[in-house]
Amino acid sequence: METKIAVEGLSALAHEGRLSIFRLLVKAGPEGVAAGDIARKLTTAANTMSAQLLVLSNAGLIKARRDGRSIIYAADFDRMGTLLLFLTEDCCGGKPEICAPLAEATTRALCCTPKIKGVRHEASPSSRRRR
């Protein structure tokens, strides 16, 4: 990932409202959420929501699709994964104990998200038992 693209994504997330939207969409998974439902869940005015969704979309962090009269927004998990990899690929300067909590959290998250190109996903034994 180019630094410029990473900065665009991070800048889009550097706003409380947009970060809330993105986290809601990540929790919703690939099915996504209708724009009106996002606004209602976050108690945000429609015009403000539209502007926030546009910023996230322009940064490539979310995708939109039409379903009848609704526009459904979903997190772009490929872009999210690429951004996370960009942020952590040279992590820790050879000190694995620094990255251990991050690696643990990433492993838990990867067991339930769509596959990211170039990254091998395996569920942990405990997550496989829960399914």
PDB file of C-alpha atoms in Angstrom:
ATOM      1  CA  MET A   1       0.000   0.000   0.000  1.00  0.00           C
ATOM      2  CA  GLU A   2       1.285   3.434  -0.871  1.00  0.00           C
ATOM      3  CA  THR A   3       1.733   5.884   1.981  1.00  0.00           C
ATOM      4  CA  LYS A   4      -0.634   8.363   0.322  1.00  0.00           C
ATOM      5  CA  ILE A   5      -3.454   5.792   0.259  1.00  0.00           C
ATOM      6  CA  ALA A   6      -2.796   4.866   3.894  1.00  0.00           C
ATOM      7  CA  VAL A   7      -2.948   8.531   4.900  1.00  0.00           C
ATOM      8  CA  GLU A   8      -6.291   8.932   3.085  1.00  0.00           C
ATOM      9  CA  GLY A   9      -7.737   5.961   4.968  1.00  0.00           C
ATOM     10  CA  LEU A  10      -6.409   7.055   8.327  1.00  0.00           C
ATOM     11  CA  SER A  11      -7.583  10.625   7.729  1.00  0.00           C
ATOM     12  CA  ALA A  12     -11.077   9.366   6.964  1.00  0.00           C
ATOM     13  CA  LEU A  13     -11.091   7.448  10.251  1.00  0.00           C
ATOM     14  CA  ALA A  14      -9.707  10.403  12.236  1.00  0.00           C
ATOM     15  CA  HIS A  15     -13.199  11.706  12.964  1.00  0.00           C
ATOM     16  CA  GLU A  16     -15.425  10.405  15.740  1.00  0.00           C
ATOM     17  CA  GLY A  17     -18.527  10.127  13.548  1.00  0.00           C
ATOM     18  CA  ARG A  18     -16.785   8.399  10.652  1.00  0.00           C
ATOM     19  CA  LEU A  19     -14.973   6.033  12.989  1.00  0.00           C
ATOM     20  CA  SER A  20     -18.318   5.101  14.568  1.00  0.00           C
ATOM     21  CA  ILE A  21     -19.809   4.433  11.131  1.00  0.00           C
ATOM     22  CA  PHE A  22     -16.850   2.316  10.072  1.00  0.00           C
ATOM     23  CA  ARG A  23     -16.899   0.268  13.282  1.00  0.00           C
ATOM     24  CA  LEU A  24     -20.647  -0.307  12.879  1.00  0.00           C
ATOM     25  CA  LEU A  25     -20.083  -1.525   9.317  1.00  0.00           C
ATOM     26  CA  VAL A  26     -17.221  -3.788  10.388  1.00  0.00           C
ATOM     27  CA  LYS A  27     -19.471  -5.322  13.052  1.00  0.00           C
ATOM     28  CA  ALA A  28     -22.258  -5.789  10.482  1.00  0.00           C
ATOM     29  CA  GLY A  29     -19.981  -7.826   8.228  1.00  0.00           C
ATOM     30  CA  PRO A  30     -20.155  -8.136   4.452  1.00  0.00           C
ATOM     31  CA  GLU A  31     -23.958  -7.912   4.416  1.00  0.00           C
ATOM     32  CA  GLY A  32     -23.679  -4.231   5.305  1.00  0.00           C
ATOM     33  CA  VAL A  33     -26.285  -1.793   6.604  1.00  0.00           C
ATOM     34  CA  ALA A  34     -28.720   0.509   4.810  1.00  0.00           C
ATOM     35  CA  ALA A  35     -27.768   4.186   4.974  1.00  0.00           C
ATOM     36  CA  GLY A  36     -30.979   5.116   6.794  1.00  0.00           C
ATOM     37  CA  ASP A  37     -30.393   2.412   9.395  1.00  0.00           C
ATOM     38  CA  ILE A  38     -26.851   3.674   9.996  1.00  0.00           C
ATOM     39  CA  ALA A  39     -28.203   7.191  10.573  1.00  0.00           C
ATOM     40  CA  ARG A  40     -30.861   5.901  12.972  1.00  0.00           C
ATOM     41  CA  LYS A  41     -28.476   3.678  14.927  1.00  0.00           C
ATOM     42  CA  LEU A  42     -25.987   6.511  15.344  1.00  0.00           C
ATOM     43  CA  THR A  43     -28.651   9.221  15.713  1.00  0.00           C
ATOM     44  CA  THR A  44     -27.117  11.298  12.953  1.00  0.00           C
ATOM     45  CA  ALA A  45     -28.873  13.655  10.542  1.00  0.00           C
ATOM     46  CA  ALA A  46     -29.251  12.266   7.021  1.00  0.00           C
ATOM     47  CA  ASN A  47     -27.222  15.043   5.370  1.00  0.00           C
ATOM     48  CA  THR A  48     -24.368  14.602   7.868  1.00  0.00           C
ATOM     49  CA  MET A  49     -24.465  10.832   7.390  1.00  0.00           C
ATOM     50  CA  SER A  50     -24.317  11.248   3.625  1.00  0.00           C
ATOM     51  CA  ALA A  51     -21.215  13.431   3.886  1.00  0.00           C
ATOM     52  CA  GLN A  52     -19.510  11.019   6.293  1.00  0.00           C
ATOM     53  CA  LEU A  53     -20.265   8.019   4.069  1.00  0.00           C
ATOM     54  CA  LEU A  54     -18.866   9.892   1.072  1.00  0.00           C
ATOM     55  CA  VAL A  55     -15.560  10.543   2.868  1.00  0.00           C
ATOM     56  CA  LEU A  56     -15.256   6.872   3.870  1.00  0.00           C
ATOM     57  CA  SER A  57     -16.173   5.762   0.365  1.00  0.00           C
ATOM     58  CA  ASN A  58     -13.663   8.117  -1.280  1.00  0.00           C
ATOM     59  CA  ALA A  59     -10.974   6.706   1.027  1.00  0.00           C
ATOM     60  CA  GLY A  60     -11.877   3.208  -0.198  1.00  0.00           C
ATOM     61  CA  LEU A  61     -12.848   1.985   3.260  1.00  0.00           C
ATOM     62  CA  ILE A  62     -16.482   1.211   2.437  1.00  0.00           C
ATOM     63  CA  LYS A  63     -18.445   0.030  -0.575  1.00  0.00           C
ATOM     64  CA  ALA A  64     -22.035   0.775  -1.538  1.00  0.00           C
ATOM     65  CA  ARG A  65     -24.588  -1.265  -3.429  1.00  0.00           C
ATOM     66  CA  ARG A  66     -28.201  -0.596  -4.305  1.00  0.00           C
ATOM     67  CA  ASP A  67     -30.889  -2.910  -2.999  1.00  0.00           C
ATOM     68  CA  GLY A  68     -34.243  -1.693  -4.298  1.00  0.00           C
ATOM     69  CA  ARG A  69     -34.678   1.829  -2.966  1.00  0.00           C
ATOM     70  CA  SER A  70     -31.969   1.439  -0.313  1.00  0.00           C
ATOM     71  CA  ILE A  71     -28.248   1.956  -0.547  1.00  0.00           C
ATOM     72  CA  ILE A  72     -26.417  -0.650   1.493  1.00  0.00           C
ATOM     73  CA  TYR A  73     -22.964   0.209   2.815  1.00  0.00           C
ATOM     74  CA  ALA A  74     -20.402  -2.364   3.893  1.00  0.00           C
ATOM     75  CA  ALA A  75     -16.822  -2.173   5.091  1.00  0.00           C
ATOM     76  CA  ASP A  76     -14.233  -3.009   2.452  1.00  0.00           C
ATOM     77  CA  PHE A  77     -12.455  -5.746   4.370  1.00  0.00           C
ATOM     78  CA  ASP A  78      -9.711  -6.082   1.760  1.00  0.00           C
ATOM     79  CA  ARG A  79      -8.792  -2.395   2.138  1.00  0.00           C
ATOM     80  CA  MET A  80      -9.080  -2.573   5.920  1.00  0.00           C
ATOM     81  CA  GLY A  81      -6.749  -5.567   6.026  1.00  0.00           C
ATOM     82  CA  THR A  82      -4.275  -3.914   3.691  1.00  0.00           C
ATOM     83  CA  LEU A  83      -4.255  -0.807   5.880  1.00  0.00           C
ATOM     84  CA  LEU A  84      -3.695  -2.871   9.019  1.00  0.00           C
ATOM     85  CA  LEU A  85      -0.862  -4.761   7.342  1.00  0.00           C
ATOM     86  CA  PHE A  86       0.690  -1.481   6.210  1.00  0.00           C
ATOM     87  CA  LEU A  87       0.619  -0.194   9.798  1.00  0.00           C
ATOM     88  CA  THR A  88       2.108  -3.316  11.336  1.00  0.00           C
ATOM     89  CA  GLU A  89       4.365  -4.963   8.746  1.00  0.00           C
ATOM     90  CA  ASP A  90       7.621  -3.702  10.277  1.00  0.00           C
ATOM     91  CA  CYS A  91       6.384  -3.882  13.849  1.00  0.00           C
ATOM     92  CA  CYS A  92       8.395  -4.247  17.007  1.00  0.00           C
ATOM     93  CA  GLY A  93      12.014  -4.041  15.863  1.00  0.00           C
ATOM     94  CA  GLY A  94      12.556  -7.732  16.496  1.00  0.00           C
ATOM     95  CA  LYS A  95      10.885  -7.706  19.934  1.00  0.00           C
ATOM     96  CA  PRO A  96       7.911 -10.076  19.630  1.00  0.00           C
ATOM     97  CA  GLU A  97       6.728  -9.396  23.188  1.00  0.00           C
ATOM     98  CA  ILE A  98       5.742  -5.889  22.078  1.00  0.00           C
ATOM     99  CA  CYS A  99       3.474  -7.195  19.311  1.00  0.00           C
ATOM    100  CA  ALA A 100       2.065 -10.183  21.203  1.00  0.00           C
ATOM    101  CA  PRO A 101      -1.197  -8.420  22.219  1.00  0.00           C
ATOM    102  CA  LEU A 102      -1.646  -7.083  18.670  1.00  0.00           C
ATOM    103  CA  ALA A 103      -0.971 -10.495  17.141  1.00  0.00           C
ATOM    104  CA  GLU A 104      -3.475 -12.084  19.522  1.00  0.00           C
ATOM    105  CA  ALA A 105      -6.184  -9.538  18.684  1.00  0.00           C
ATOM    106  CA  THR A 106      -5.505  -9.875  14.965  1.00  0.00           C
ATOM    107  CA  THR A 107      -5.752 -13.653  15.142  1.00  0.00           C
ATOM    108  CA  ARG A 108      -9.120 -13.410  16.918  1.00  0.00           C
ATOM    109  CA  ALA A 109     -10.411 -10.897  14.355  1.00  0.00           C
ATOM    110  CA  LEU A 110      -9.191 -12.840  11.320  1.00  0.00           C
ATOM    111  CA  CYS A 111     -11.100 -15.959  12.268  1.00  0.00           C
ATOM    112  CA  CYS A 112     -14.404 -14.304  11.400  1.00  0.00           C
ATOM    113  CA  THR A 113     -13.672 -11.837   8.599  1.00  0.00           C
ATOM    114  CA  PRO A 114     -13.561 -12.405   4.850  1.00  0.00           C
ATOM    115  CA  LYS A 115     -10.217 -13.474   3.462  1.00  0.00           C
ATOM    116  CA  ILE A 116      -7.753 -10.699   2.680  1.00  0.00           C
ATOM    117  CA  LYS A 117      -5.704 -11.214  -0.462  1.00  0.00           C
ATOM    118  CA  GLY A 118      -2.241 -12.475   0.371  1.00  0.00           C
ATOM    119  CA  VAL A 119      -3.050 -13.308   4.004  1.00  0.00           C
ATOM    120  CA  ARG A 120      -3.644 -16.829   5.223  1.00  0.00           C
ATOM    121  CA  HIS A 121      -6.551 -17.067   7.667  1.00  0.00           C
ATOM    122  CA  GLU A 122      -6.971 -19.868  10.135  1.00  0.00           C
ATOM    123  CA  ALA A 123      -9.385 -19.889  13.014  1.00  0.00           C
ATOM    124  CA  SER A 124      -7.918 -20.608  16.399  1.00  0.00           C
ATOM    125  CA  PRO A 125      -8.883 -23.969  17.946  1.00  0.00           C
ATOM    126  CA  SER A 126     -11.175 -22.242  20.458  1.00  0.00           C
ATOM    127  CA  SER A 127     -13.025 -20.289  17.748  1.00  0.00           C
ATOM    128  CA  ARG A 128     -13.506 -23.449  15.692  1.00  0.00           C
ATOM    129  CA  ARG A 129     -15.212 -25.133  18.675  1.00  0.00           C
ATOM    130  CA  ARG A 130     -17.689 -22.251  19.068  1.00  0.00           C
ATOM    131  CA  ARG A 131     -19.045 -22.615  15.530  1.00  0.00           C
TER     132      ARG A 131
END
